[in-house]
């Protein structure tokens, strides 16, 4: 079986917008969600700015019962449940009631960690001789599969319900895994996405590694500078992105809105060999991943209209551009348009790929390419491979047929998805 796979629902909890309307407006206008974080300043972090979604208690209460919120302290699960349930609702799907789950629907929803703040809160209250007093709610909030367990229960999913975790490619990987499940006929609908906890216990390690910017604590919106000559490290972020993937036959049968089509992709690893390390990419592996995605999707490199890159505002941005140029055999004015959502939301770690995939699908569906901000001083190493006008500084309203979305992560792992405008 070889089903066509389409996207019929979207949900997003991002630093610059919660919900599709707010998020779409934000990415079109280049609105930043990066702000000064008083807690990071109090803890004397080098980087004292961050991207965190803003959620009110009343808003959260629309997704969780009072009982569920008792002793609840897991931002990753919080963001993921909201994005996932919003995507389900956006797809026009109802929640399964009764004793039987929906055997044809499942979820693959990734995360990097789960409930770090909850775990810290719990163990802080007890010593080793009182561990039995941790409390029952700590389990589901801190187990790796907590997010998929919550979503599976809330939506009544009876197909595969699991959590993946592969650093910064987690979101892209979850979507490709769900895509394969529908393509091969093992499921009709899959909720795919990823989420990331927020806060100092997540970000402290990166601050210690000195990969986060420290130069913009007084000018937060200028801090995340992908592809810029003055980039000085990434800005930590958090949130969640989600999408409902569905077989084309199922989507047409119920007259669903179709945002776009997933036509292929590829996942690989550089094995931390050659130029690859725990924190740096093996360029040959990256190029093979991009070429593998094109081959799997059955398209030519010349057909790619736009790239939504990983592009973290670190020294590796120039390497990434070079790898795209080599893999596509395109450079200068022939290079596709390219943008990085991290300029407005920071690096959302395990949630990055899924939030960025939502943005990529929105570009396809509404025919626009969102602007990069903070890239007026293009890195000269990048300008060798690409003309400056291929990096939009303002909203570009243009027909977009194919978008290549890639994520690269710690452990020298890579994922690339090919997204296409849906044509009957």
Coordinates of C-alpha atoms in Angstrom, one line a residue:
X1 CA 0.0 0.0 0.0
X2 CA 1.2 3.5 -0.9
X3 CA -1.2 6.1 0.5
X4 CA -0.8 9.8 -0.2
X5 CA -0.4 11.6 3.1
X6 CA -1.8 15.1 3.7
X7 CA -1.9 17.6 6.6
X8 CA -5.4 18.4 7.8
X9 CA -4.9 20.0 11.2
X10 CA -2.4 22.3 12.8
X11 CA -1.7 23.4 16.3
X12 CA 1.1 25.6 17.8
X13 CA 2.2 27.0 21.1
X14 CA 5.1 29.3 20.3
X15 CA 6.9 32.2 22.0
X16 CA 5.5 34.7 19.5
X17 CA 2.0 33.2 19.2
X18 CA -0.3 30.6 20.7
X19 CA -2.8 29.3 18.2
X20 CA -2.8 29.5 14.4
X21 CA -4.1 33.0 14.0
X22 CA -1.7 34.6 16.4
X23 CA 1.2 32.5 15.1
X24 CA 0.5 33.2 11.4
X25 CA 0.3 36.9 12.0
X26 CA 3.5 36.8 14.0
X27 CA 5.6 35.0 11.4
X28 CA 4.3 37.1 8.6
X29 CA 5.1 40.3 10.4
X30 CA 8.5 39.1 11.8
X31 CA 7.2 39.6 15.3
X32 CA 9.6 38.3 18.0
X33 CA 8.6 36.4 21.0
X34 CA 12.0 36.7 22.7
X35 CA 12.0 38.6 26.0
X36 CA 14.2 39.4 29.0
X37 CA 13.9 36.6 31.6
X38 CA 14.2 37.9 35.2
X39 CA 14.8 34.3 36.5
X40 CA 17.8 33.8 34.2
X41 CA 19.2 37.2 35.4
X42 CA 18.6 36.2 39.0
X43 CA 20.5 33.0 38.4
X44 CA 23.3 34.9 36.8
X45 CA 23.1 33.1 33.4
X46 CA 25.2 34.6 30.7
X47 CA 22.2 34.6 28.4
X48 CA 19.3 36.3 30.2
X49 CA 16.8 36.3 27.3
X50 CA 14.5 33.5 26.2
X51 CA 11.4 32.6 24.1
X52 CA 8.6 31.3 26.3
X53 CA 4.9 31.0 25.3
X54 CA 2.5 33.1 27.3
X55 CA -0.5 31.1 28.7
X56 CA -3.0 32.3 31.2
X57 CA -4.6 30.1 33.9
X58 CA -8.0 30.5 32.3
X59 CA -6.6 29.4 28.9
X60 CA -4.9 26.4 30.4
X61 CA -8.2 25.4 32.2
X62 CA -9.8 24.9 28.7
X63 CA -7.5 21.9 28.2
X64 CA -7.0 20.3 31.6
X65 CA -9.4 19.5 34.4
X66 CA -8.9 20.9 37.9
X67 CA -7.9 17.4 39.1
X68 CA -5.2 17.1 36.3
X69 CA -3.8 20.5 37.3
X70 CA -3.5 19.6 41.0
X71 CA 0.3 19.4 41.6
X72 CA 0.9 19.8 37.9
X73 CA 4.2 21.3 36.9
X74 CA 5.3 20.1 33.5
X75 CA 5.6 22.8 30.8
X76 CA 6.5 20.3 28.1
X77 CA 3.3 18.3 28.6
X78 CA 1.3 21.5 29.0
X79 CA 2.5 22.9 25.7
X80 CA 2.2 19.6 23.9
X81 CA -1.4 18.9 25.0
X82 CA -2.5 22.3 24.0
X83 CA -0.9 22.2 20.5
X84 CA -2.0 18.6 20.0
X85 CA -5.6 19.1 21.0
X86 CA -5.8 22.3 18.9
X87 CA -4.5 20.4 15.8
X88 CA -7.1 17.7 16.4
X89 CA -9.9 20.3 16.6
X90 CA -8.5 22.2 13.6
X91 CA -8.7 19.0 11.6
X92 CA -12.4 18.8 12.4
X93 CA -12.0 15.7 14.4
X94 CA -14.0 14.8 17.5
X95 CA -12.8 13.2 20.7
X96 CA -13.7 9.4 20.9
X97 CA -16.2 8.7 23.6
X98 CA -17.4 5.4 25.1
X99 CA -15.4 2.2 25.8
X100 CA -13.7 1.8 22.4
X101 CA -10.8 3.9 21.3
X102 CA -10.3 4.9 17.7
X103 CA -8.3 2.0 16.4
X104 CA -7.3 3.9 13.2
X105 CA -5.9 7.0 14.9
X106 CA -2.7 7.4 16.9
X107 CA 0.1 9.8 17.9
X108 CA 3.8 10.0 17.7
X109 CA 4.6 13.0 19.8
X110 CA 8.2 13.7 20.8
X111 CA 10.1 15.5 23.6
X112 CA 13.6 15.9 24.8
X113 CA 12.9 15.8 28.5
X114 CA 9.7 15.6 30.5
X115 CA 8.8 17.4 33.7
X116 CA 12.3 18.5 34.8
X117 CA 10.8 21.2 37.0
X118 CA 8.3 18.7 38.4
X119 CA 11.1 16.2 39.2
X120 CA 13.2 18.9 40.8
X121 CA 10.2 20.1 42.8
X122 CA 9.4 16.6 44.0
X123 CA 12.9 15.6 45.2
X124 CA 13.5 19.0 46.7
X125 CA 10.7 18.3 49.2
X126 CA 12.1 14.9 50.4
X127 CA 15.3 13.3 51.4
X128 CA 16.4 9.7 50.4
X129 CA 14.5 8.1 53.3
X130 CA 11.3 9.8 52.2
X131 CA 11.2 8.9 48.5
X132 CA 7.8 7.2 48.9
X133 CA 6.4 10.6 49.6
X134 CA 7.2 11.9 46.1
X135 CA 3.5 11.6 45.2
X136 CA 1.6 9.8 42.5
X137 CA 1.5 12.7 40.0
X138 CA 5.3 12.7 39.5
X139 CA 5.2 9.5 37.4
X140 CA 3.2 10.6 34.4
X141 CA 4.7 14.1 34.4
X142 CA 8.3 12.8 34.3
X143 CA 8.2 9.6 32.3
X144 CA 9.5 10.2 28.8
X145 CA 6.2 9.1 27.2
X146 CA 4.1 11.4 29.4
X147 CA 3.1 13.7 26.5
X148 CA 1.8 10.9 24.2
X149 CA 0.1 9.2 27.2
X150 CA -1.8 12.4 28.0
X151 CA -2.8 13.0 24.3
X152 CA -3.7 9.3 23.8
X153 CA -6.0 9.4 26.7
X154 CA -7.6 12.8 26.1
X155 CA -8.3 11.9 22.4
X156 CA -9.1 8.2 22.8
X157 CA -6.4 7.0 20.4
X158 CA -6.2 3.3 19.7
X159 CA -3.4 3.1 17.2
X160 CA 0.3 3.5 17.9
X161 CA 0.7 6.0 20.8
X162 CA 4.3 6.7 21.5
X163 CA 7.0 9.4 22.2
X164 CA 10.2 9.8 20.2
X165 CA 13.3 11.7 21.3
X166 CA 16.2 12.7 19.0
X167 CA 17.4 16.1 20.2
X168 CA 16.7 18.9 17.8
X169 CA 15.3 16.6 15.0
X170 CA 12.6 15.2 17.3
X171 CA 9.8 17.2 15.8
X172 CA 10.7 16.4 12.1
X173 CA 11.4 12.8 13.0
X174 CA 8.0 12.4 14.7
X175 CA 6.3 13.7 11.5
X176 CA 8.2 11.4 9.2
X177 CA 7.5 8.4 11.5
X178 CA 3.8 9.2 11.4
X179 CA 3.9 9.8 7.7
X180 CA 5.3 6.3 7.1
X181 CA 2.6 4.8 9.3
X182 CA -0.1 6.3 7.2
X183 CA 1.7 5.7 3.9
X184 CA 1.9 2.0 4.6
X185 CA -1.7 1.7 5.6
X186 CA -1.1 1.0 9.3
X187 CA -3.1 4.0 10.4
X188 CA -5.6 6.4 8.9
X189 CA -4.8 9.5 11.0
X190 CA -1.8 10.3 13.2
X191 CA -1.2 13.3 15.4
X192 CA 2.5 14.2 15.1
X193 CA 4.6 16.8 16.8
X194 CA 6.9 17.6 19.6
X195 CA 7.3 19.7 22.7
X196 CA 10.0 21.1 25.0
X197 CA 10.1 22.0 28.6
X198 CA 11.1 25.6 29.4
X199 CA 13.1 27.1 32.2
X200 CA 16.6 27.2 33.7
X201 CA 16.9 23.5 34.4
X202 CA 16.6 22.9 30.7
X203 CA 18.7 25.8 29.5
X204 CA 21.6 25.8 32.1
X205 CA 23.7 23.2 30.3
X206 CA 23.6 25.2 27.0
X207 CA 24.5 28.3 28.9
X208 CA 27.5 26.5 30.4
X209 CA 28.5 25.3 27.0
X210 CA 28.7 29.0 25.9
X211 CA 26.5 28.3 22.9
X212 CA 23.9 30.9 23.9
X213 CA 24.2 34.6 23.1
X214 CA 25.2 37.0 26.0
X215 CA 25.4 40.2 24.0
X216 CA 21.7 41.1 23.8
X217 CA 20.4 40.9 27.4
X218 CA 19.2 44.5 27.1
X219 CA 17.9 44.1 23.5
X220 CA 16.1 40.7 23.5
X221 CA 14.4 41.0 20.1
X222 CA 17.7 41.5 18.4
X223 CA 19.3 38.5 20.2
X224 CA 18.5 35.7 17.7
X225 CA 20.5 36.3 14.6
X226 CA 20.6 33.3 12.2
X227 CA 22.9 33.8 9.2
X228 CA 24.1 37.2 10.6
X229 CA 27.7 38.3 10.7
X230 CA 27.1 39.4 14.3
X231 CA 25.4 36.2 15.5
X232 CA 26.8 35.2 18.9
X233 CA 24.9 32.1 19.8
X234 CA 21.4 30.9 20.0
X235 CA 18.5 32.1 22.2
X236 CA 16.8 29.3 24.2
X237 CA 13.2 28.8 23.5
X238 CA 10.3 26.4 24.2
X239 CA 6.8 25.5 23.0
X240 CA 5.2 22.8 20.9
X241 CA 4.0 22.2 17.4
X242 CA 1.5 19.6 16.1
X243 CA -0.1 18.5 13.0
X244 CA -2.7 15.9 12.0
X245 CA -1.5 13.7 9.2
X246 CA -4.1 11.7 7.3
X247 CA -4.5 9.5 4.2
X248 CA -5.7 11.5 1.2
X249 CA -8.7 9.1 0.8
X250 CA -9.8 9.7 4.4
X251 CA -9.4 13.5 4.1
X252 CA -11.4 13.7 0.8
X253 CA -14.1 11.4 2.2
X254 CA -14.8 13.8 5.1
X255 CA -14.2 16.9 3.0
X256 CA -11.4 18.1 5.3
X257 CA -9.3 21.2 4.8
X258 CA -6.0 20.1 3.3
X259 CA -3.0 22.4 4.2
X260 CA -0.5 20.5 2.2
X261 CA 1.0 17.2 1.4
X262 CA 4.1 15.3 2.7
X263 CA 5.7 13.7 -0.3
X264 CA 8.9 12.2 1.4
X265 CA 11.8 12.7 3.6
X266 CA 14.9 11.1 5.0
X267 CA 16.6 10.6 8.4
X268 CA 20.2 9.6 9.0
X269 CA 23.2 10.1 11.2
X270 CA 26.8 11.1 10.6
X271 CA 27.9 8.6 13.3
X272 CA 30.1 11.3 14.9
X273 CA 32.8 10.5 12.3
X274 CA 34.7 12.8 10.0
X275 CA 33.6 16.4 10.8
X276 CA 30.8 15.0 13.0
X277 CA 30.9 15.2 16.8
X278 CA 28.3 15.1 19.6
X279 CA 27.6 18.8 18.9
X280 CA 28.8 19.3 15.3
X281 CA 27.4 17.9 12.0
X282 CA 29.1 15.6 9.7
X283 CA 28.6 17.6 6.5
X284 CA 28.6 14.5 4.2
X285 CA 25.8 13.0 6.3
X286 CA 23.8 16.3 6.1
X287 CA 24.2 16.4 2.3
X288 CA 23.2 12.7 2.0
X289 CA 20.1 13.4 4.2
X290 CA 19.0 16.3 1.9
X291 CA 19.6 14.3 -1.3
X292 CA 17.9 11.2 0.3
X293 CA 14.8 13.3 1.0
X294 CA 14.6 14.6 -2.6
X295 CA 15.0 11.0 -3.9
X296 CA 12.4 9.6 -1.6
X297 CA 10.0 12.4 -2.6
X298 CA 10.7 11.8 -6.3
X299 CA 11.5 15.4 -7.1
X300 CA 14.5 17.3 -8.5
X301 CA 16.5 19.8 -6.6
X302 CA 15.5 22.5 -9.0
X303 CA 11.9 22.1 -7.9
X304 CA 12.5 23.3 -4.3
X305 CA 11.0 26.8 -4.0
X306 CA 12.0 27.5 -0.4
X307 CA 14.0 26.0 2.5
X308 CA 13.1 26.4 6.1
X309 CA 16.5 25.7 7.6
X310 CA 17.7 24.6 11.0
X311 CA 20.0 27.8 11.3
X312 CA 20.5 28.4 14.9
X313 CA 22.6 31.7 14.9
X314 CA 25.8 29.9 15.7
X315 CA 29.0 29.4 13.8
X316 CA 27.5 26.4 12.0
X317 CA 25.0 28.5 10.0
X318 CA 27.6 29.0 7.2
X319 CA 28.3 25.2 7.1
X320 CA 24.6 24.5 6.8
X321 CA 24.2 26.9 3.9
X322 CA 27.2 25.3 2.2
X323 CA 25.7 21.9 2.7
X324 CA 22.4 22.9 1.2
X325 CA 24.2 24.5 -1.8
X326 CA 26.2 21.3 -2.4
X327 CA 23.3 18.9 -1.9
X328 CA 21.0 20.9 -4.2
X329 CA 23.8 22.0 -6.6
X330 CA 22.3 25.5 -6.5
X331 CA 24.0 28.7 -5.5
X332 CA 23.9 32.5 -5.9
X333 CA 20.6 33.7 -7.4
X334 CA 19.6 30.1 -8.2
X335 CA 19.6 29.2 -4.5
X336 CA 16.0 28.7 -3.2
X337 CA 14.6 31.3 -0.8
X338 CA 15.6 30.4 2.8
X339 CA 14.5 31.5 6.2
X340 CA 14.9 30.6 9.8
X341 CA 12.0 30.8 12.3
X342 CA 14.6 30.9 15.1
X343 CA 15.1 34.6 14.4
X344 CA 11.7 35.3 16.1
X345 CA 11.3 32.4 18.5
X346 CA 14.8 31.3 19.4
X347 CA 15.8 27.6 19.5
X348 CA 13.0 25.6 20.9
X349 CA 15.2 22.5 21.1
X350 CA 13.1 19.3 20.8
X351 CA 10.1 21.4 19.8
X352 CA 12.0 23.3 17.1
X353 CA 11.3 21.0 14.2
X354 CA 7.5 20.7 14.8
X355 CA 6.9 24.4 15.3
X356 CA 9.0 25.1 12.2
X357 CA 7.1 22.5 10.2
X358 CA 3.8 24.2 11.1
X359 CA 5.3 27.5 9.8
X360 CA 6.5 25.7 6.6
X361 CA 3.0 24.3 6.0
X362 CA 1.4 27.7 6.5
X363 CA 3.7 29.1 3.9
X364 CA 2.6 26.5 1.4
X365 CA -1.1 26.9 2.2
X366 CA -1.2 30.7 2.1
X367 CA 1.5 31.4 -0.5
X368 CA 4.0 33.5 1.4
X369 CA 7.6 33.2 2.7
X370 CA 8.0 34.7 6.1
X371 CA 10.8 37.2 6.8
X372 CA 14.0 36.7 8.7
X373 CA 14.8 39.4 11.2
X374 CA 18.2 40.4 12.5
X375 CA 20.0 39.3 9.3
X376 CA 20.7 42.7 7.7
X377 CA 24.5 42.0 8.1
X378 CA 24.8 38.7 6.2
X379 CA 27.6 36.5 7.3
X380 CA 30.3 36.8 4.5
X381 CA 30.9 33.1 4.5
X382 CA 27.2 32.6 3.6
X383 CA 27.3 35.3 0.9
X384 CA 29.8 33.2 -1.0
X385 CA 27.0 30.6 -1.6
X386 CA 23.9 32.6 -1.7
X387 CA 22.7 36.0 -3.0
X388 CA 21.4 38.2 -0.2
X389 CA 18.0 38.6 -1.9
X390 CA 17.3 34.9 -1.4
X391 CA 17.0 35.6 2.4
X392 CA 13.8 37.7 2.6
X393 CA 14.0 40.6 5.1
X394 CA 10.3 41.4 4.5
X395 CA 7.2 39.3 4.0
X396 CA 7.3 37.8 0.5
X397 CA 3.9 37.0 -1.1
X398 CA 4.6 34.5 -3.8
X399 CA 3.5 31.1 -5.0
X400 CA 5.2 28.4 -2.9
X401 CA 4.9 24.8 -4.3
X402 CA 7.6 22.8 -2.5
X403 CA 9.3 23.5 0.8
X404 CA 12.3 21.5 2.1
X405 CA 12.4 21.5 5.9
X406 CA 15.4 20.2 7.7
X407 CA 16.5 19.8 11.3
X408 CA 20.0 18.8 12.6
X409 CA 20.7 17.8 16.2
X410 CA 23.0 16.8 19.0
X411 CA 24.4 13.3 18.4
X412 CA 25.1 14.2 14.7
X413 CA 21.5 13.3 13.6
X414 CA 19.6 14.7 10.6
X415 CA 16.1 14.9 9.3
X416 CA 14.7 16.5 6.1
X417 CA 11.0 16.6 5.1
X418 CA 9.7 17.6 1.7
X419 CA 6.4 19.4 1.8
X420 CA 4.2 20.1 -1.2
X421 CA 1.2 22.2 -2.0
X422 CA -1.8 19.9 -2.3
X423 CA -3.0 19.5 -5.9
X424 CA -6.0 17.2 -6.6

